[in-house]
Amino acid sequence: MELRDDNTTAHEIGNRTYIVADVEPLDVDGVRTVEVGTAVWLVAFIALLPFYGTLEESGRLWWLWTCLAGFGLGLFGLEYCRRRRKVRAEMAAQQ
């Protein structure tokens, strides 16, 4: 098997060869990921609001409150990730 890039690492497990590229992670601090997840929970909550009566009649009103709870917890997670990013940047600046 010929590899075109010298920076790759090949692992052989059994009769298979797995190639691992040396790349940096896209989202190290997780802020963007948490922002997107929080936004999705908010959009789901807003999308379910017009169906409040239908959800209540069918016993699925908990869907609405789950979306609201996901949004609220996402806000806490977002603040946590932002603080963590700030601390990591300060530590990197000190070194």
PDB file of C-alpha atoms in Angstrom:
ATOM      1  CA  MET A   1       0.000   0.000   0.000  1.00  0.00           C
ATOM      2  CA  GLU A   2       1.511   3.320  -1.053  1.00  0.00           C
ATOM      3  CA  LEU A   3       0.805   6.402   1.070  1.00  0.00           C
ATOM      4  CA  ARG A   4       0.876   9.772  -0.664  1.00  0.00           C
ATOM      5  CA  ASP A   5       1.354  11.917   2.442  1.00  0.00           C
ATOM      6  CA  ASP A   6       4.342  11.407   4.696  1.00  0.00           C
ATOM      7  CA  ASN A   7       2.519  12.896   7.718  1.00  0.00           C
ATOM      8  CA  THR A   8      -0.014  10.093   7.994  1.00  0.00           C
ATOM      9  CA  THR A   9       0.135   7.270  10.472  1.00  0.00           C
ATOM     10  CA  ALA A  10      -0.945   3.770   9.534  1.00  0.00           C
ATOM     11  CA  HIS A  11      -2.277   1.300  12.093  1.00  0.00           C
ATOM     12  CA  GLU A  12      -2.735  -2.307  11.211  1.00  0.00           C
ATOM     13  CA  ILE A  13      -5.408  -4.120  13.174  1.00  0.00           C
ATOM     14  CA  GLY A  14      -6.023  -7.639  12.057  1.00  0.00           C
ATOM     15  CA  ASN A  15      -6.033  -7.708   8.270  1.00  0.00           C
ATOM     16  CA  ARG A  16      -7.074  -4.042   7.932  1.00  0.00           C
ATOM     17  CA  THR A  17      -4.933  -0.932   7.708  1.00  0.00           C
ATOM     18  CA  TYR A  18      -6.292   2.306   9.169  1.00  0.00           C
ATOM     19  CA  ILE A  19      -4.726   5.591   8.153  1.00  0.00           C
ATOM     20  CA  VAL A  20      -4.870   8.489  10.627  1.00  0.00           C
ATOM     21  CA  ALA A  21      -4.147  11.971   9.306  1.00  0.00           C
ATOM     22  CA  ASP A  22      -2.330  14.487  11.474  1.00  0.00           C
ATOM     23  CA  VAL A  23      -4.905  17.327  11.657  1.00  0.00           C
ATOM     24  CA  GLU A  24      -5.835  19.856  14.313  1.00  0.00           C
ATOM     25  CA  PRO A  25      -9.288  19.596  15.905  1.00  0.00           C
ATOM     26  CA  LEU A  26     -11.840  22.025  14.487  1.00  0.00           C
ATOM     27  CA  ASP A  27     -13.473  23.220  17.697  1.00  0.00           C
ATOM     28  CA  VAL A  28     -11.122  22.971  20.648  1.00  0.00           C
ATOM     29  CA  ASP A  29     -13.117  24.951  23.212  1.00  0.00           C
ATOM     30  CA  GLY A  30     -16.630  23.793  22.245  1.00  0.00           C
ATOM     31  CA  VAL A  31     -18.203  27.269  22.241  1.00  0.00           C
ATOM     32  CA  ARG A  32     -19.519  27.065  18.689  1.00  0.00           C
ATOM     33  CA  THR A  33     -20.881  23.575  19.251  1.00  0.00           C
ATOM     34  CA  VAL A  34     -22.780  24.642  22.371  1.00  0.00           C
ATOM     35  CA  GLU A  35     -24.050  27.784  20.600  1.00  0.00           C
ATOM     36  CA  VAL A  36     -25.478  25.727  17.757  1.00  0.00           C
ATOM     37  CA  GLY A  37     -27.038  23.176  20.116  1.00  0.00           C
ATOM     38  CA  THR A  38     -28.612  25.902  22.240  1.00  0.00           C
ATOM     39  CA  ALA A  39     -29.997  27.604  19.138  1.00  0.00           C
ATOM     40  CA  VAL A  40     -31.513  24.329  17.934  1.00  0.00           C
ATOM     41  CA  TRP A  41     -33.320  23.869  21.276  1.00  0.00           C
ATOM     42  CA  LEU A  42     -34.675  27.430  21.034  1.00  0.00           C
ATOM     43  CA  VAL A  43     -35.864  26.941  17.451  1.00  0.00           C
ATOM     44  CA  ALA A  44     -37.569  23.673  18.446  1.00  0.00           C
ATOM     45  CA  PHE A  45     -39.306  25.428  21.357  1.00  0.00           C
ATOM     46  CA  ILE A  46     -40.556  28.241  19.120  1.00  0.00           C
ATOM     47  CA  ALA A  47     -41.635  25.755  16.437  1.00  0.00           C
ATOM     48  CA  LEU A  48     -43.719  23.799  18.977  1.00  0.00           C
ATOM     49  CA  LEU A  49     -45.440  26.835  20.498  1.00  0.00           C
ATOM     50  CA  PRO A  50     -48.229  26.998  17.868  1.00  0.00           C
ATOM     51  CA  PHE A  51     -49.066  23.372  18.654  1.00  0.00           C
ATOM     52  CA  TYR A  52     -49.518  23.940  22.400  1.00  0.00           C
ATOM     53  CA  GLY A  53     -53.159  22.778  22.384  1.00  0.00           C
ATOM     54  CA  THR A  54     -52.474  19.724  20.286  1.00  0.00           C
ATOM     55  CA  LEU A  55     -49.528  18.736  22.449  1.00  0.00           C
ATOM     56  CA  GLU A  56     -51.621  19.166  25.589  1.00  0.00           C
ATOM     57  CA  GLU A  57     -54.473  17.032  24.210  1.00  0.00           C
ATOM     58  CA  SER A  58     -52.164  14.230  23.154  1.00  0.00           C
ATOM     59  CA  GLY A  59     -50.214  14.194  26.424  1.00  0.00           C
ATOM     60  CA  ARG A  60     -47.001  15.347  24.778  1.00  0.00           C
ATOM     61  CA  LEU A  61     -46.718  18.781  26.343  1.00  0.00           C
ATOM     62  CA  TRP A  62     -43.456  17.640  27.886  1.00  0.00           C
ATOM     63  CA  TRP A  63     -41.874  18.060  24.412  1.00  0.00           C
ATOM     64  CA  LEU A  64     -42.286  21.808  24.736  1.00  0.00           C
ATOM     65  CA  TRP A  65     -40.818  21.955  28.232  1.00  0.00           C
ATOM     66  CA  THR A  66     -37.952  19.673  27.236  1.00  0.00           C
ATOM     67  CA  CYS A  67     -36.996  22.148  24.506  1.00  0.00           C
ATOM     68  CA  LEU A  68     -37.154  25.008  26.984  1.00  0.00           C
ATOM     69  CA  ALA A  69     -35.022  23.088  29.482  1.00  0.00           C
ATOM     70  CA  GLY A  70     -32.512  22.242  26.731  1.00  0.00           C
ATOM     71  CA  PHE A  71     -32.260  25.920  25.855  1.00  0.00           C
ATOM     72  CA  GLY A  72     -31.790  26.943  29.496  1.00  0.00           C
ATOM     73  CA  LEU A  73     -29.147  24.310  30.158  1.00  0.00           C
ATOM     74  CA  GLY A  74     -27.463  25.282  26.916  1.00  0.00           C
ATOM     75  CA  LEU A  75     -27.108  28.835  28.206  1.00  0.00           C
ATOM     76  CA  PHE A  76     -25.355  27.515  31.321  1.00  0.00           C
ATOM     77  CA  GLY A  77     -23.124  25.330  29.156  1.00  0.00           C
ATOM     78  CA  LEU A  78     -22.326  28.260  26.895  1.00  0.00           C
ATOM     79  CA  GLU A  79     -21.218  30.392  29.810  1.00  0.00           C
ATOM     80  CA  TYR A  80     -19.090  27.510  31.121  1.00  0.00           C
ATOM     81  CA  CYS A  81     -17.390  27.012  27.738  1.00  0.00           C
ATOM     82  CA  ARG A  82     -16.737  30.733  27.327  1.00  0.00           C
ATOM     83  CA  ARG A  83     -15.127  30.922  30.767  1.00  0.00           C
ATOM     84  CA  ARG A  84     -13.058  27.842  30.026  1.00  0.00           C
ATOM     85  CA  ARG A  85     -11.894  29.351  26.718  1.00  0.00           C
ATOM     86  CA  LYS A  86     -10.921  32.562  28.515  1.00  0.00           C
ATOM     87  CA  VAL A  87      -8.925  30.686  31.181  1.00  0.00           C
ATOM     88  CA  ARG A  88      -7.168  28.571  28.557  1.00  0.00           C
ATOM     89  CA  ALA A  89      -6.230  31.703  26.589  1.00  0.00           C
ATOM     90  CA  GLU A  90      -4.836  33.311  29.734  1.00  0.00           C
ATOM     91  CA  MET A  91      -2.813  30.204  30.541  1.00  0.00           C
ATOM     92  CA  ALA A  92      -1.435  30.082  26.998  1.00  0.00           C
ATOM     93  CA  ALA A  93      -0.481  33.763  27.200  1.00  0.00           C
ATOM     94  CA  GLN A  94       1.429  33.165  30.448  1.00  0.00           C
ATOM     95  CA  GLN A  95       3.532  30.373  28.927  1.00  0.00           C
TER      96      GLN A  95
END
